N, CA and C atoms as an extended XYZ file, in Angstrom:
348
Properties=species:S:1:pos:R:3:atomname:S:1:resname:S:1:resid:I:1 pbc="F F F"
N        70.172       78.584       79.791 N   MET     1
C        70.889       77.799       78.810 CA  MET     1
C        70.894       78.489       77.436 C   MET     1
N        69.836       79.300       77.173 N   ASN     2
C        69.785       80.005       75.888 CA  ASN     2
C        70.965       80.947       75.713 C   ASN     2
N        71.343       81.629       76.800 N   TYR     3
C        72.474       82.548       76.721 CA  TYR     3
C        73.776       81.805       76.415 C   TYR     3
N        73.904       80.638       76.960 N   PHE     4
C        75.102       79.839       76.737 CA  PHE     4
C        75.210       79.424       75.271 C   PHE     4
N        74.101       78.947       74.703 N   TYR     5
C        74.116       78.548       73.288 CA  TYR     5
C        74.341       79.752       72.375 C   TYR     5
N        73.759       80.884       72.728 N   ALA     6
C        73.982       82.100       71.940 CA  ALA     6
C        75.443       82.513       71.993 C   ALA     6
N        76.033       82.423       73.173 N   PHE     7
C        77.445       82.760       73.323 CA  PHE     7
C        78.329       81.813       72.518 C   PHE     7
N        78.030       80.518       72.573 N   LEU     8
C        78.825       79.547       71.825 CA  LEU     8
C        78.727       79.775       70.318 C   LEU     8
N        77.528       80.026       69.830 N   CYS     9
C        77.346       80.212       68.381 CA  CYS     9
C        78.059       81.470       67.898 C   CYS     9
N        77.794       82.581       68.549 N   CYS    10
C        78.421       83.836       68.132 CA  CYS    10
C        79.933       83.781       68.351 C   CYS    10
N        80.357       83.155       69.441 N   GLY    11
C        81.782       82.998       69.702 CA  GLY    11
C        82.459       82.110       68.680 C   GLY    11
N        81.749       81.071       68.218 N   PHE    12
C        82.308       80.185       67.202 CA  PHE    12
C        82.530       80.925       65.888 C   PHE    12
N        81.545       81.733       65.484 N   PHE    13
C        81.723       82.525       64.261 CA  PHE    13
C        82.864       83.522       64.418 C   PHE    13
N        82.977       84.124       65.596 N   SER    14
C        84.066       85.065       65.850 CA  SER    14
C        85.417       84.370       65.848 C   SER    14
N        85.469       83.177       66.414 N   LEU    15
C        86.711       82.403       66.430 CA  LEU    15
C        87.163       82.066       65.012 C   LEU    15
N        86.231       81.640       64.180 N   ILE    16
C        86.571       81.330       62.783 CA  ILE    16
C        87.106       82.573       62.088 C   ILE    16
N        86.445       83.703       62.294 N   GLY    17
C        86.905       84.945       61.683 CA  GLY    17
C        88.281       85.352       62.154 C   GLY    17
N        88.538       85.225       63.439 N   GLN    18
C        89.848       85.587       63.975 CA  GLN    18
C        90.939       84.660       63.469 C   GLN    18
N        90.644       83.365       63.389 N   LEU    19
C        91.628       82.424       62.858 CA  LEU    19
C        91.932       82.710       61.386 C   LEU    19
N        90.899       83.023       60.619 N   LEU    20
C        91.129       83.382       59.216 CA  LEU    20
C        91.984       84.642       59.111 C   LEU    20
N        91.708       85.613       59.964 N   TYR    21
C        92.454       86.864       59.929 CA  TYR    21
C        93.914       86.664       60.345 C   TYR    21
N        94.140       85.821       61.345 N   ASP    22
C        95.496       85.613       61.855 CA  ASP    22
C        96.353       84.717       60.962 C   ASP    22
N        95.768       83.723       60.330 N   HIS    23
C        96.555       82.707       59.636 CA  HIS    23
C        96.432       82.736       58.115 C   HIS    23
N        95.761       83.714       57.571 N   THR    24
C        95.686       83.862       56.118 CA  THR    24
C        96.017       85.305       55.759 C   THR    24
N        96.066       85.565       54.492 N   ARG    25
C        96.323       86.925       54.037 CA  ARG    25
C        95.026       87.646       53.671 C   ARG    25
N        93.904       87.121       54.146 N   LEU    26
C        92.614       87.729       53.852 CA  LEU    26
C        92.442       89.020       54.647 C   LEU    26
N        91.847       90.005       54.013 N   THR    27
C        91.552       91.268       54.685 CA  THR    27
C        90.213       91.143       55.412 C   THR    27
N        89.910       92.073       56.317 N   PRO    28
C        88.602       92.024       56.981 CA  PRO    28
C        87.429       92.081       55.997 C   PRO    28
N        87.598       92.788       54.902 N   GLY    29
C        86.537       92.827       53.889 CA  GLY    29
C        86.304       91.471       53.244 C   GLY    29
N        87.393       90.752       52.981 N   HIS    30
C        87.254       89.408       52.415 CA  HIS    30
C        86.567       88.466       53.400 C   HIS    30
N        86.953       88.557       54.662 N   ILE    31
C        86.379       87.674       55.674 CA  ILE    31
C        84.898       87.980       55.862 C   ILE    31
N        84.538       89.254       55.859 N   THR    32
C        83.129       89.626       55.977 CA  THR    32
C        82.330       89.075       54.814 C   THR    32
N        82.870       89.196       53.608 N   SER    33
C        82.183       88.655       52.429 CA  SER    33
C        82.055       87.139       52.513 C   SER    33
N        83.092       86.482       53.007 N   LEU    34
C        83.026       85.030       53.172 CA  LEU    34
C        81.940       84.627       54.163 C   LEU    34
N        81.787       85.394       55.235 N   PHE    35
C        80.757       85.071       56.215 CA  PHE    35
C        79.353       85.295       55.666 C   PHE    35
N        79.169       86.318       54.842 N   VAL    36
C        77.860       86.514       54.194 CA  VAL    36
C        77.564       85.325       53.283 C   VAL    36
N        78.556       84.892       52.519 N   ILE    37
C        78.369       83.738       51.634 CA  ILE    37
C        78.145       82.468       52.451 C   ILE    37
N        78.818       82.343       53.588 N   LEU    38
C        78.589       81.195       54.467 CA  LEU    38
C        77.145       81.178       54.973 C   LEU    38
N        76.618       82.335       55.346 N   GLY    39
C        75.225       82.417       55.777 CA  GLY    39
C        74.266       82.042       54.665 C   GLY    39
N        74.594       82.446       53.437 N   ILE    40
C        73.766       82.081       52.286 CA  ILE    40
C        73.800       80.576       52.070 C   ILE    40
N        74.984       79.988       52.125 N   CYS    41
C        75.111       78.540       51.910 CA  CYS    41
C        74.416       77.751       53.010 C   CYS    41
N        74.573       78.174       54.261 N   LEU    42
C        73.912       77.479       55.354 CA  LEU    42
C        72.393       77.574       55.230 C   LEU    42
N        71.899       78.717       54.759 N   ASP    43
C        70.453       78.853       54.568 CA  ASP    43
C        69.974       78.048       53.368 C   ASP    43
N        70.801       77.947       52.346 N   PHE    44
C        70.434       77.171       51.155 CA  PHE    44
C        70.199       75.703       51.515 C   PHE    44
N        70.996       75.182       52.443 N   PHE    45
C        70.831       73.794       52.877 CA  PHE    45
C        69.916       73.669       54.099 C   PHE    45
N        69.191       74.749       54.429 N   HIS    46
C        68.219       74.786       55.526 CA  HIS    46
C        68.852       74.449       56.877 C   HIS    46
N        70.109       74.782       57.032 N   PHE    47
C        70.799       74.526       58.289 CA  PHE    47
C        70.803       75.763       59.183 C   PHE    47
N        70.718       76.942       58.588 N   TYR    48
C        70.779       78.165       59.387 CA  TYR    48
C        69.529       78.344       60.238 C   TYR    48
N        68.387       77.913       59.732 N   ASP    49
C        67.162       77.983       60.538 CA  ASP    49
C        67.284       77.112       61.786 C   ASP    49
N        67.918       75.964       61.654 N   TRP    50
C        68.139       75.097       62.808 CA  TRP    50
C        69.064       75.775       63.816 C   TRP    50
N        70.083       76.462       63.312 N   ILE    51
C        70.994       77.189       64.205 CA  ILE    51
C        70.241       78.295       64.936 C   ILE    51
N        69.346       79.005       64.236 N   ILE    52
C        68.575       80.075       64.865 CA  ILE    52
C        67.665       79.523       65.960 C   ILE    52
N        67.057       78.369       65.720 N   VAL    53
C        66.177       77.773       66.731 CA  VAL    53
C        66.954       77.465       68.008 C   VAL    53
N        68.160       76.980       67.874 N   HIS    54
C        68.920       76.569       69.054 CA  HIS    54
C        69.767       77.696       69.652 C   HIS    54
N        70.354       78.535       68.830 N   ALA    55
C        71.246       79.579       69.353 CA  ALA    55
C        70.571       80.937       69.438 C   ALA    55
N        69.434       81.105       68.867 N   GLN    56
C        68.620       82.313       68.873 CA  GLN    56
C        69.447       83.547       68.517 C   GLN    56
N        69.631       84.477       69.436 N   ALA    57
C        70.330       85.725       69.121 CA  ALA    57
C        71.785       85.493       68.744 C   ALA    57
N        72.372       84.418       69.189 N   GLY    58
C        73.750       84.116       68.836 CA  GLY    58
C        73.918       83.845       67.361 C   GLY    58
N        72.847       83.438       66.695 N   ALA    59
C        72.897       83.215       65.255 CA  ALA    59
C        72.405       84.431       64.479 C   ALA    59
N        71.689       85.327       65.137 N   LEU    60
C        71.155       86.497       64.450 CA  LEU    60
C        72.078       87.704       64.509 C   LEU    60
N        73.092       87.667       65.367 N   LEU    61
C        73.995       88.807       65.489 CA  LEU    61
C        75.156       88.810       64.508 C   LEU    61
N        75.785       87.696       64.200 N   PRO    62
C        76.934       87.756       63.286 CA  PRO    62
C        76.520       88.152       61.869 C   PRO    62
N        77.490       88.484       61.064 N   ILE    63
C        77.244       88.907       59.684 CA  ILE    63
C        76.658       87.781       58.848 C   ILE    63
N        76.772       86.550       59.300 N   THR    64
C        76.183       85.432       58.563 CA  THR    64
C        74.667       85.561       58.493 C   THR    64
N        74.056       86.205       59.478 N   SER    65
C        72.606       86.367       59.443 CA  SER    65
C        72.177       87.323       58.331 C   SER    65
N        73.078       88.206       57.889 N   PHE    66
C        72.755       89.083       56.768 CA  PHE    66
C        72.574       88.262       55.492 C   PHE    66
N        73.449       87.297       55.267 N   GLY    67
C        73.281       86.401       54.120 CA  GLY    67
C        71.999       85.598       54.233 C   GLY    67
N        71.692       85.151       55.438 N   HIS    68
C        70.446       84.419       55.695 CA  HIS    68
C        69.246       85.296       55.350 C   HIS    68
N        69.258       86.554       55.768 N   SER    69
C        68.153       87.471       55.476 CA  SER    69
C        68.022       87.736       53.984 C   SER    69
N        69.155       87.860       53.301 N   LEU    70
C        69.110       88.088       51.860 CA  LEU    70
C        68.428       86.931       51.134 C   LEU    70
N        68.800       85.716       51.477 N   VAL    71
C        68.234       84.553       50.799 CA  VAL    71
C        66.752       84.407       51.122 C   VAL    71
N        66.400       84.584       52.388 N   HIS    72
C        64.995       84.439       52.766 CA  HIS    72
C        64.117       85.472       52.069 C   HIS    72
N        64.553       86.710       52.028 N   SER    73
C        63.741       87.740       51.383 CA  SER    73
C        63.644       87.516       49.878 C   SER    73
N        64.705       87.040       49.261 N   ALA    74
C        64.648       86.745       47.824 CA  ALA    74
C        63.696       85.586       47.545 C   ALA    74
N        63.715       84.568       48.385 N   MET    75
C        62.822       83.428       48.164 CA  MET    75
C        61.357       83.814       48.379 C   MET    75
N        61.078       84.653       49.363 N   ILE    76
C        59.711       85.116       49.582 CA  ILE    76
C        59.256       85.977       48.414 C   ILE    76
N        60.148       86.832       47.915 N   GLY    77
C        59.813       87.676       46.773 CA  GLY    77
C        59.520       86.888       45.520 C   GLY    77
N        60.263       85.830       45.277 N   VAL    78
C        60.013       84.984       44.108 CA  VAL    78
C        58.655       84.305       44.236 C   VAL    78
N        58.314       83.882       45.440 N   GLY    79
C        57.021       83.248       45.651 CA  GLY    79
C        55.865       84.201       45.424 C   GLY    79
N        56.031       85.475       45.755 N   LYS    80
C        54.951       86.462       45.614 CA  LYS    80
C        54.870       87.053       44.211 C   LYS    80
N        56.010       87.518       43.687 N   TYR    81
C        56.002       88.337       42.474 CA  TYR    81
C        56.739       87.726       41.300 C   TYR    81
N        57.282       86.561       41.429 N   GLY    82
C        58.052       85.964       40.344 CA  GLY    82
C        59.478       86.492       40.349 C   GLY    82
N        60.082       86.531       39.163 N   PHE    83
C        61.488       86.908       39.046 CA  PHE    83
C        61.759       88.311       39.573 C   PHE    83
N        60.886       89.257       39.275 N   ILE    84
C        61.109       90.638       39.712 CA  ILE    84
C        61.030       90.757       41.231 C   ILE    84
N        60.394       89.790       41.892 N   GLY    85
C        60.286       89.799       43.343 CA  GLY    85
C        61.604       89.586       44.048 C   GLY    85
N        62.573       89.022       43.345 N   ILE    86
C        63.899       88.839       43.950 CA  ILE    86
C        64.433       90.186       44.414 C   ILE    86
N        64.332       91.174       43.559 N   PHE    87
C        64.923       92.473       43.852 CA  PHE    87
C        64.011       93.342       44.708 C   PHE    87
N        62.713       93.329       44.439 N   SER    88
C        61.808       94.206       45.186 CA  SER    88
C        61.706       93.781       46.645 C   SER    88
N        61.538       92.519       46.904 N   ASN    89
C        61.415       92.057       48.280 CA  ASN    89
C        62.762       92.092       48.998 C   ASN    89
N        63.838       91.958       48.267 N   LEU    90
C        65.169       92.011       48.858 CA  LEU    90
C        65.394       93.360       49.530 C   LEU    90
N        65.069       94.435       48.833 N   PHE    91
C        65.277       95.767       49.399 CA  PHE    91
C        64.247       96.091       50.469 C   PHE    91
N        63.075       95.512       50.363 N   GLU    92
C        62.035       95.759       51.363 CA  GLU    92
C        62.422       95.173       52.719 C   GLU    92
N        63.013       94.019       52.726 N   ARG    93
C        63.328       93.328       53.976 CA  ARG    93
C        64.670       93.721       54.575 C   ARG    93
N        65.646       94.030       53.756 N   VAL    94
C        67.010       94.221       54.247 CA  VAL    94
C        67.400       95.698       54.291 C   VAL    94
N        66.553       96.568       53.782 N   SER    95
C        66.929       97.982       53.661 CA  SER    95
C        67.143       98.656       55.014 C   SER    95
N        66.392       98.291       56.034 N   SER    96
C        66.587       98.942       57.334 CA  SER    96
C        67.968       98.620       57.910 C   SER    96
N        68.419       97.391       57.763 N   GLY    97
C        69.757       97.035       58.240 CA  GLY    97
C        70.849       97.744       57.459 C   GLY    97
N        70.678       97.838       56.147 N   LEU    98
C        71.665       98.540       55.332 CA  LEU    98
C        71.695      100.032       55.656 C   LEU    98
N        70.526      100.638       55.829 N   ALA    99
C        70.471      102.062       56.150 CA  ALA    99
C        71.126      102.339       57.501 C   ALA    99
N        70.895      101.464       58.472 N   PHE   100
C        71.518      101.650       59.788 CA  PHE   100
C        73.030      101.506       59.703 C   PHE   100
N        73.517      100.537       58.939 N   ALA   101
C        74.961      100.348       58.792 CA  ALA   101
C        75.603      101.556       58.123 C   ALA   101
N        74.958      102.118       57.122 N   ILE   102
C        75.485      103.306       56.444 CA  ILE   102
C        75.489      104.501       57.389 C   ILE   102
N        74.431      104.651       58.173 N   LEU   103
C        74.363      105.753       59.131 CA  LEU   103
C        75.467      105.648       60.178 C   LEU   103
N        75.664      104.479       60.737 N   ILE   104
C        76.706      104.296       61.753 CA  ILE   104
C        78.094      104.522       61.152 C   ILE   104
N        78.326      104.050       59.927 N   ALA   105
C        79.615      104.272       59.272 CA  ALA   105
C        79.853      105.763       59.035 C   ALA   105
N        78.811      106.486       58.640 N   PHE   106
C        78.928      107.924       58.417 CA  PHE   106
C        79.243      108.658       59.716 C   PHE   106
N        78.517      108.330       60.781 N   LEU   107
C        78.760      108.987       62.070 CA  LEU   107
C        80.146      108.661       62.616 C   LEU   107
N        80.580      107.442       62.427 N   THR   108
C        81.925      107.055       62.862 CA  THR   108
C        82.981      107.832       62.091 C   THR   108
N        82.753      108.021       60.799 N   ALA   109
C        83.707      108.770       59.975 CA  ALA   109
C        83.769      110.234       60.384 C   ALA   109
N        82.669      110.773       60.853 N   ILE   110
C        82.671      112.167       61.291 CA  ILE   110
C        83.398      112.322       62.624 C   ILE   110
N        83.174      111.413       63.543 N   VAL   111
C        83.705      111.538       64.904 CA  VAL   111
C        85.194      111.241       64.969 C   VAL   111
N        85.641      110.168       64.309 N   PHE   112
C        87.018      109.729       64.443 CA  PHE   112
C        87.856      110.189       63.260 C   PHE   112
N        89.093      110.518       63.552 N   LYS   113
C        90.039      110.953       62.520 CA  LYS   113
C        90.911      109.772       62.092 C   LYS   113
N        91.169      109.618       60.790 N   PRO   114
C        92.038      108.529       60.358 CA  PRO   114
C        93.489      108.814       60.713 C   PRO   114
N        94.269      107.753       60.828 N   LYS   115
C        95.694      107.905       61.106 CA  LYS   115
C        96.402      108.413       59.848 C   LYS   115
N        97.416      109.228       60.048 N   SER   116
C        98.160      109.754       58.898 CA  SER   116
C        99.289      108.841       58.517 C   SER   116
């Protein structure tokens, strides 16, 4: 049943993204930014943790989980170090994901040629 809930959650986020892309003039960059902000808002109201408990990997795979990670790391940093902890703990927790995304984007740019 866990796989089913994960599929539904991740599929629901994908469906929303596809509908936004098809029926609005938003670019993929705008939609990605909206999903990060959606993850931040859902975590702010403590709803994203509930989604993670029930959908598990289905909630951790979409880009919304990046917003969730940003908020969680900032809140932990504030608790430990005060105001400066927002930035120090933010990079400590999220840097591996950012470094991997940059590496994959770089390798993709090397392998594939853009259309003329």
